[in-house]
């Protein structure tokens, strides 16, 4: 990359050629005679189209293209122009003009960059349309959750609001966990367990049943969980059972939940149910 001085006169002297292999042309400066004359020049490389430049402007050929001959001429043949150009390859930046821009004289008095108080544009906000960002009671948005849609994402943690437990064993008897009237909006059985020790002959059956009215048998209604075992005689080994409900079950509204026991009046059993009424 090299800087060249040029002198462009009138007539035939208004054109000058530079035989320099390059892809970058920079018009650094130009002084016209008369001083009010046009400082623009025309640049025509032997590859590519002719372009008009003002002082401080530059152009680069298309990537991969190089010119070996550059013709420089005045835009006004009646003006004598003296100045500097740079021709070569690579990059060129003027530290005096870097990060600055200059407006052409045709924009004089048309563009004004200012930040004075008198010239700022006032903006009035409509407070009725503004959004208050605060956490006061008046500005909070009430949210009503549908408990039927709430997901219990708690891993192995059991959440419940009601419980039932007893150890009474009475043949063919229904123990009421909750009634149909109490279940107005549905319910979830969160946990249920039956634990029994059978020491005499016989059989023990306990079912967790959902039904609007008391079940007439251990399979009368929606059977949620069933526990059944046979007992040994007093001299034989003990039979122990411990059954749990392994998943959450939703009971429809209008149905009660019952523990129905069939036989096993002399056996010891413990029943536990944890549930949530919606």
mmCIF file of C-alpha atoms in Angstrom:
data_model
loop_
_atom_site.group_PDB
_atom_site.id
_atom_site.type_symbol
_atom_site.label_atom_id
_atom_site.label_comp_id
_atom_site.label_asym_id
_atom_site.label_seq_id
_atom_site.Cartn_x
_atom_site.Cartn_y
_atom_site.Cartn_z
ATOM 1 C CA UNK A 1 0.000 0.000 0.000
ATOM 2 C CA UNK A 2 1.430 3.386 -1.027
ATOM 3 C CA UNK A 3 0.417 7.065 -0.976
ATOM 4 C CA UNK A 4 0.538 9.044 -4.220
ATOM 5 C CA UNK A 5 0.362 12.784 -4.995
ATOM 6 C CA UNK A 6 -1.829 13.712 -7.932
ATOM 7 C CA UNK A 7 -2.224 16.940 -9.927
ATOM 8 C CA UNK A 8 -5.209 17.107 -12.217
ATOM 9 C CA UNK A 9 -5.329 20.079 -14.558
ATOM 10 C CA UNK A 10 -7.737 21.066 -17.282
ATOM 11 C CA UNK A 11 -8.185 19.507 -20.681
ATOM 12 C CA UNK A 12 -5.938 16.503 -21.323
ATOM 13 C CA UNK A 13 -4.200 17.011 -17.974
ATOM 14 C CA UNK A 14 -7.508 16.328 -16.205
ATOM 15 C CA UNK A 15 -6.796 12.565 -16.336
ATOM 16 C CA UNK A 16 -3.923 10.697 -14.713
ATOM 17 C CA UNK A 17 -3.170 6.953 -14.745
ATOM 18 C CA UNK A 18 -1.560 4.821 -12.016
ATOM 19 C CA UNK A 19 -0.231 1.356 -12.878
ATOM 20 C CA UNK A 20 -0.393 -0.263 -9.448
ATOM 21 C CA UNK A 21 -1.648 -3.825 -8.688
ATOM 22 C CA UNK A 22 -4.217 -3.343 -5.913
ATOM 23 C CA UNK A 23 -7.757 -3.953 -4.745
ATOM 24 C CA UNK A 24 -8.157 -0.863 -2.516
ATOM 25 C CA UNK A 25 -8.358 2.811 -3.538
ATOM 26 C CA UNK A 26 -8.520 5.593 -0.916
ATOM 27 C CA UNK A 27 -9.168 9.256 -1.808
ATOM 28 C CA UNK A 28 -7.335 10.895 1.087
ATOM 29 C CA UNK A 29 -7.621 14.628 0.279
ATOM 30 C CA UNK A 30 -8.031 17.130 -2.550
ATOM 31 C CA UNK A 31 -7.653 20.922 -2.903
ATOM 32 C CA UNK A 32 -9.436 22.546 -5.864
ATOM 33 C CA UNK A 33 -8.619 25.684 -7.824
ATOM 34 C CA UNK A 34 -10.702 27.785 -7.622
ATOM 35 C CA UNK A 35 -11.333 26.951 -3.969
ATOM 36 C CA UNK A 36 -15.080 26.761 -4.611
ATOM 37 C CA UNK A 37 -14.519 24.061 -7.226
ATOM 38 C CA UNK A 38 -15.752 20.476 -7.051
ATOM 39 C CA UNK A 39 -13.369 18.184 -5.125
ATOM 40 C CA UNK A 40 -14.897 14.962 -6.396
ATOM 41 C CA UNK A 41 -12.893 12.641 -8.646
ATOM 42 C CA UNK A 42 -13.744 9.773 -10.967
ATOM 43 C CA UNK A 43 -11.827 6.513 -10.520
ATOM 44 C CA UNK A 44 -11.852 3.830 -13.230
ATOM 45 C CA UNK A 45 -9.930 0.569 -12.597
ATOM 46 C CA UNK A 46 -9.198 -1.731 -15.533
ATOM 47 C CA UNK A 47 -11.476 -4.280 -13.821
ATOM 48 C CA UNK A 48 -14.841 -3.052 -12.594
ATOM 49 C CA UNK A 49 -16.967 0.032 -13.087
ATOM 50 C CA UNK A 50 -16.108 3.711 -12.718
ATOM 51 C CA UNK A 51 -16.943 5.282 -9.356
ATOM 52 C CA UNK A 52 -17.094 8.885 -8.048
ATOM 53 C CA UNK A 53 -15.398 9.610 -4.705
ATOM 54 C CA UNK A 54 -15.247 12.584 -2.344
ATOM 55 C CA UNK A 55 -12.239 13.252 -0.081
ATOM 56 C CA UNK A 56 -12.180 10.701 2.753
ATOM 57 C CA UNK A 57 -14.020 8.021 0.778
ATOM 58 C CA UNK A 58 -12.656 4.729 -0.489
ATOM 59 C CA UNK A 59 -13.732 1.627 -2.336
ATOM 60 C CA UNK A 60 -12.536 -1.949 -2.607
ATOM 61 C CA UNK A 61 -12.888 -4.310 -5.550
ATOM 62 C CA UNK A 62 -14.873 -7.510 -5.217
ATOM 63 C CA UNK A 63 -13.180 -10.282 -3.181
ATOM 64 C CA UNK A 64 -10.557 -12.015 -5.259
ATOM 65 C CA UNK A 65 -10.371 -9.167 -7.792
ATOM 66 C CA UNK A 66 -7.295 -7.015 -8.426
ATOM 67 C CA UNK A 67 -6.771 -4.110 -10.791
ATOM 68 C CA UNK A 68 -3.409 -3.201 -12.338
ATOM 69 C CA UNK A 69 -4.379 0.129 -13.927
ATOM 70 C CA UNK A 70 -6.276 3.022 -12.310
ATOM 71 C CA UNK A 71 -7.438 6.174 -14.148
ATOM 72 C CA UNK A 72 -8.194 9.233 -11.997
ATOM 73 C CA UNK A 73 -9.934 12.329 -13.423
ATOM 74 C CA UNK A 74 -11.759 15.426 -12.203
ATOM 75 C CA UNK A 75 -15.511 15.524 -12.259
ATOM 76 C CA UNK A 76 -15.392 19.141 -13.499
ATOM 77 C CA UNK A 77 -12.830 19.570 -16.315
ATOM 78 C CA UNK A 78 -12.627 23.310 -15.554
ATOM 79 C CA UNK A 79 -11.246 22.685 -12.043
ATOM 80 C CA UNK A 80 -7.597 22.059 -11.170
ATOM 81 C CA UNK A 81 -7.270 19.554 -8.348
ATOM 82 C CA UNK A 82 -4.244 18.608 -6.214
ATOM 83 C CA UNK A 83 -4.319 15.956 -3.532
ATOM 84 C CA UNK A 84 -3.329 12.549 -2.150
ATOM 85 C CA UNK A 85 -4.568 9.042 -2.859
ATOM 86 C CA UNK A 86 -3.627 5.642 -1.442
ATOM 87 C CA UNK A 87 -3.553 2.545 -3.653
ATOM 88 C CA UNK A 88 -2.731 -0.961 -2.511
ATOM 89 C CA UNK A 89 -3.975 -4.034 -0.686
ATOM 90 C CA UNK A 90 -4.897 -4.465 2.976
ATOM 91 C CA UNK A 91 -6.654 -2.063 5.334
ATOM 92 C CA UNK A 92 -6.326 1.683 5.858
ATOM 93 C CA UNK A 93 -7.998 3.813 8.571
ATOM 94 C CA UNK A 94 -7.424 7.448 9.363
ATOM 95 C CA UNK A 95 -7.066 7.890 13.118
ATOM 96 C CA UNK A 96 -8.474 11.410 12.754
ATOM 97 C CA UNK A 97 -11.725 10.189 11.249
ATOM 98 C CA UNK A 98 -12.081 6.730 12.809
ATOM 99 C CA UNK A 99 -15.478 6.288 14.494
ATOM 100 C CA UNK A 100 -16.634 9.630 13.062
ATOM 101 C CA UNK A 101 -18.771 10.590 10.101
ATOM 102 C CA UNK A 102 -18.965 13.723 7.985
ATOM 103 C CA UNK A 103 -22.122 15.037 6.365
ATOM 104 C CA UNK A 104 -22.026 16.339 2.845
ATOM 105 C CA UNK A 105 -22.541 20.108 2.469
ATOM 106 C CA UNK A 106 -25.972 19.450 0.964
ATOM 107 C CA UNK A 107 -27.099 18.414 4.454
ATOM 108 C CA UNK A 108 -25.916 21.647 6.089
ATOM 109 C CA UNK A 109 -28.549 23.146 8.408
ATOM 110 C CA UNK A 110 -30.793 20.134 7.788
ATOM 111 C CA UNK A 111 -29.344 17.707 10.316
ATOM 112 C CA UNK A 112 -28.595 18.751 13.861
ATOM 113 C CA UNK A 113 -27.361 16.497 16.612
ATOM 114 C CA UNK A 114 -28.075 17.949 20.036
ATOM 115 C CA UNK A 115 -29.227 17.029 23.502
ATOM 116 C CA UNK A 116 -30.132 20.349 25.080
ATOM 117 C CA UNK A 117 -33.123 20.638 27.396
ATOM 118 C CA UNK A 118 -34.899 23.045 25.060
ATOM 119 C CA UNK A 119 -34.584 20.729 22.071
ATOM 120 C CA UNK A 120 -35.512 17.439 23.695
ATOM 121 C CA UNK A 121 -38.860 15.951 22.735
ATOM 122 C CA UNK A 122 -41.081 15.760 25.834
ATOM 123 C CA UNK A 123 -42.955 12.497 26.399
ATOM 124 C CA UNK A 124 -46.036 12.356 28.613
ATOM 125 C CA UNK A 125 -47.061 8.987 30.006
ATOM 126 C CA UNK A 126 -50.722 8.127 30.390
ATOM 127 C CA UNK A 127 -50.777 6.884 33.971
ATOM 128 C CA UNK A 128 -54.060 5.075 33.375
ATOM 129 C CA UNK A 129 -52.227 2.821 30.912
ATOM 130 C CA UNK A 130 -49.039 2.333 32.868
ATOM 131 C CA UNK A 131 -48.254 -0.940 34.590
ATOM 132 C CA UNK A 132 -47.395 -0.682 38.263
ATOM 133 C CA UNK A 133 -44.639 -3.084 39.221
ATOM 134 C CA UNK A 134 -45.025 -3.635 42.937
ATOM 135 C CA UNK A 135 -46.177 -6.234 45.398
ATOM 136 C CA UNK A 136 -48.936 -4.463 47.268
ATOM 137 C CA UNK A 137 -52.185 -6.244 48.030
ATOM 138 C CA UNK A 138 -54.093 -3.916 45.696
ATOM 139 C CA UNK A 139 -51.814 -4.745 42.758
ATOM 140 C CA UNK A 140 -51.627 -8.506 43.147
ATOM 141 C CA UNK A 141 -53.517 -10.627 40.649
ATOM 142 C CA UNK A 142 -55.717 -13.167 42.435
ATOM 143 C CA UNK A 143 -55.350 -16.731 41.183
ATOM 144 C CA UNK A 144 -57.807 -19.496 41.982
ATOM 145 C CA UNK A 145 -56.414 -23.004 41.683
ATOM 146 C CA UNK A 146 -58.576 -25.927 40.692
ATOM 147 C CA UNK A 147 -57.552 -28.589 43.249
ATOM 148 C CA UNK A 148 -58.687 -31.271 40.809
ATOM 149 C CA UNK A 149 -55.949 -30.114 38.407
ATOM 150 C CA UNK A 150 -53.130 -29.674 40.884
ATOM 151 C CA UNK A 151 -50.312 -32.161 40.384
ATOM 152 C CA UNK A 152 -48.726 -33.691 43.448
ATOM 153 C CA UNK A 153 -45.081 -33.567 42.438
ATOM 154 C CA UNK A 154 -43.529 -34.497 45.744
ATOM 155 C CA UNK A 155 -41.670 -37.737 45.104
ATOM 156 C CA UNK A 156 -42.280 -40.146 47.955
ATOM 157 C CA UNK A 157 -43.812 -37.441 50.166
ATOM 158 C CA UNK A 158 -47.493 -38.080 50.905
ATOM 159 C CA UNK A 159 -49.683 -35.004 51.242
ATOM 160 C CA UNK A 160 -53.114 -35.357 52.825
ATOM 161 C CA UNK A 161 -55.739 -33.474 54.815
ATOM 162 C CA UNK A 162 -57.712 -36.292 56.495
ATOM 163 C CA UNK A 163 -56.954 -39.663 58.042
ATOM 164 C CA UNK A 164 -58.684 -42.814 59.275
ATOM 165 C CA UNK A 165 -57.288 -45.567 61.471
ATOM 166 C CA UNK A 166 -58.645 -48.365 63.625
ATOM 167 C CA UNK A 167 -57.795 -51.863 64.861
ATOM 168 C CA UNK A 168 -61.326 -53.152 65.327
ATOM 169 C CA UNK A 169 -62.104 -56.400 63.507
ATOM 170 C CA UNK A 170 -65.745 -57.282 63.265
ATOM 171 C CA UNK A 171 -67.059 -59.859 60.817
ATOM 172 C CA UNK A 172 -69.098 -58.501 57.886
ATOM 173 C CA UNK A 173 -68.856 -54.925 59.065
ATOM 174 C CA UNK A 174 -68.202 -51.745 57.100
ATOM 175 C CA UNK A 175 -65.967 -49.119 58.653
ATOM 176 C CA UNK A 176 -66.723 -45.664 57.189
ATOM 177 C CA UNK A 177 -63.587 -43.792 56.056
ATOM 178 C CA UNK A 178 -65.711 -40.917 54.708
ATOM 179 C CA UNK A 179 -69.349 -40.730 53.667
ATOM 180 C CA UNK A 180 -70.813 -39.931 50.258
ATOM 181 C CA UNK A 181 -72.217 -36.681 51.687
ATOM 182 C CA UNK A 182 -68.744 -35.589 52.809
ATOM 183 C CA UNK A 183 -67.360 -36.198 49.311
ATOM 184 C CA UNK A 184 -69.052 -33.320 47.495
ATOM 185 C CA UNK A 185 -66.148 -32.498 45.139
ATOM 186 C CA UNK A 186 -64.158 -35.706 44.855
ATOM 187 C CA UNK A 187 -61.351 -37.091 46.955
ATOM 188 C CA UNK A 188 -57.888 -38.602 46.666
ATOM 189 C CA UNK A 189 -56.753 -41.692 48.534
ATOM 190 C CA UNK A 190 -53.119 -40.852 49.170
ATOM 191 C CA UNK A 191 -52.106 -43.882 51.266
ATOM 192 C CA UNK A 192 -53.758 -47.056 52.592
ATOM 193 C CA UNK A 193 -52.369 -49.979 54.546
ATOM 194 C CA UNK A 194 -53.801 -53.092 56.169
ATOM 195 C CA UNK A 195 -51.664 -55.063 58.623
ATOM 196 C CA UNK A 196 -52.913 -58.249 60.261
ATOM 197 C CA UNK A 197 -51.656 -61.226 62.301
ATOM 198 C CA UNK A 198 -53.671 -64.438 61.916
ATOM 199 C CA UNK A 199 -53.225 -66.962 64.767
ATOM 200 C CA UNK A 200 -56.236 -69.265 64.312
ATOM 201 C CA UNK A 201 -57.892 -71.138 61.521
ATOM 202 C CA UNK A 202 -59.967 -69.142 59.107
ATOM 203 C CA UNK A 203 -59.682 -66.481 56.457
ATOM 204 C CA UNK A 204 -59.437 -62.741 56.605
ATOM 205 C CA UNK A 205 -60.463 -60.415 53.800
ATOM 206 C CA UNK A 206 -60.470 -56.624 53.928
ATOM 207 C CA UNK A 207 -61.326 -54.442 50.963
ATOM 208 C CA UNK A 208 -61.251 -50.688 50.452
ATOM 209 C CA UNK A 209 -64.431 -49.940 48.495
ATOM 210 C CA UNK A 210 -65.824 -46.725 46.961
ATOM 211 C CA UNK A 211 -69.623 -46.667 46.876
ATOM 212 C CA UNK A 212 -72.458 -44.195 47.433
ATOM 213 C CA UNK A 213 -74.013 -46.503 50.046
ATOM 214 C CA UNK A 214 -72.582 -49.095 52.400
ATOM 215 C CA UNK A 215 -71.356 -52.161 50.433
ATOM 216 C CA UNK A 216 -73.174 -55.444 51.023
ATOM 217 C CA UNK A 217 -70.018 -57.513 50.435
ATOM 218 C CA UNK A 218 -66.295 -57.155 49.951
ATOM 219 C CA UNK A 219 -66.766 -56.739 46.186
ATOM 220 C CA UNK A 220 -69.890 -54.542 46.217
ATOM 221 C CA UNK A 221 -68.679 -51.236 44.730
ATOM 222 C CA UNK A 222 -65.436 -49.913 43.293
ATOM 223 C CA UNK A 223 -62.712 -52.040 44.880
ATOM 224 C CA UNK A 224 -59.677 -49.810 45.447
ATOM 225 C CA UNK A 225 -57.567 -52.278 47.416
ATOM 226 C CA UNK A 226 -58.046 -55.871 48.615
ATOM 227 C CA UNK A 227 -56.202 -57.795 51.325
ATOM 228 C CA UNK A 228 -56.828 -61.497 51.870
ATOM 229 C CA UNK A 229 -55.101 -64.291 53.823
ATOM 230 C CA UNK A 230 -55.768 -67.643 55.445
ATOM 231 C CA UNK A 231 -55.047 -68.283 59.130
ATOM 232 C CA UNK A 232 -53.134 -71.158 60.724
ATOM 233 C CA UNK A 233 -54.124 -73.071 63.877
ATOM 234 C CA UNK A 234 -52.782 -72.070 67.236
ATOM 235 C CA UNK A 235 -49.960 -74.623 67.085
ATOM 236 C CA UNK A 236 -48.845 -73.742 63.591
ATOM 237 C CA UNK A 237 -46.859 -70.762 62.289
ATOM 238 C CA UNK A 238 -48.332 -67.318 62.337
ATOM 239 C CA UNK A 239 -49.624 -65.728 59.127
ATOM 240 C CA UNK A 240 -48.771 -62.057 58.869
ATOM 241 C CA UNK A 241 -49.931 -59.701 56.127
ATOM 242 C CA UNK A 242 -48.993 -56.119 55.424
ATOM 243 C CA UNK A 243 -50.532 -54.694 52.261
ATOM 244 C CA UNK A 244 -50.233 -51.131 50.978
ATOM 245 C CA UNK A 245 -51.901 -49.181 48.207
ATOM 246 C CA UNK A 246 -49.031 -48.370 45.868
ATOM 247 C CA UNK A 247 -50.527 -45.450 43.965
ATOM 248 C CA UNK A 248 -52.776 -42.438 44.337
ATOM 249 C CA UNK A 249 -56.473 -42.999 43.527
ATOM 250 C CA UNK A 250 -59.133 -40.364 42.886
ATOM 251 C CA UNK A 251 -62.623 -41.097 44.195
ATOM 252 C CA UNK A 252 -65.470 -39.470 42.207
ATOM 253 C CA UNK A 253 -67.715 -36.966 43.983
ATOM 254 C CA UNK A 254 -70.822 -38.495 45.592
ATOM 255 C CA UNK A 255 -69.161 -41.749 46.627
ATOM 256 C CA UNK A 256 -68.132 -42.719 50.130
ATOM 257 C CA UNK A 257 -65.119 -44.832 51.059
ATOM 258 C CA UNK A 258 -65.545 -47.981 53.110
ATOM 259 C CA UNK A 259 -63.377 -50.663 54.691
ATOM 260 C CA UNK A 260 -65.309 -53.914 54.359
ATOM 261 C CA UNK A 261 -64.188 -56.880 56.493
ATOM 262 C CA UNK A 262 -65.304 -60.398 55.673
ATOM 263 C CA UNK A 263 -64.673 -62.975 58.427
ATOM 264 C CA UNK A 264 -61.682 -62.818 60.711
ATOM 265 C CA UNK A 265 -63.540 -61.731 63.840
ATOM 266 C CA UNK A 266 -60.815 -63.130 66.063
ATOM 267 C CA UNK A 267 -57.825 -61.808 64.143
ATOM 268 C CA UNK A 268 -55.882 -58.692 65.001
ATOM 269 C CA UNK A 269 -55.764 -56.141 62.171
ATOM 270 C CA UNK A 270 -54.802 -52.493 61.830
ATOM 271 C CA UNK A 271 -56.143 -50.309 59.041
ATOM 272 C CA UNK A 272 -54.873 -46.859 58.037
ATOM 273 C CA UNK A 273 -56.091 -44.534 55.268
ATOM 274 C CA UNK A 274 -54.758 -41.068 54.482
ATOM 275 C CA UNK A 275 -56.925 -39.070 52.087
ATOM 276 C CA UNK A 276 -57.758 -35.583 50.820
ATOM 277 C CA UNK A 277 -61.270 -34.237 50.378
ATOM 278 C CA UNK A 278 -61.417 -31.677 47.564
#
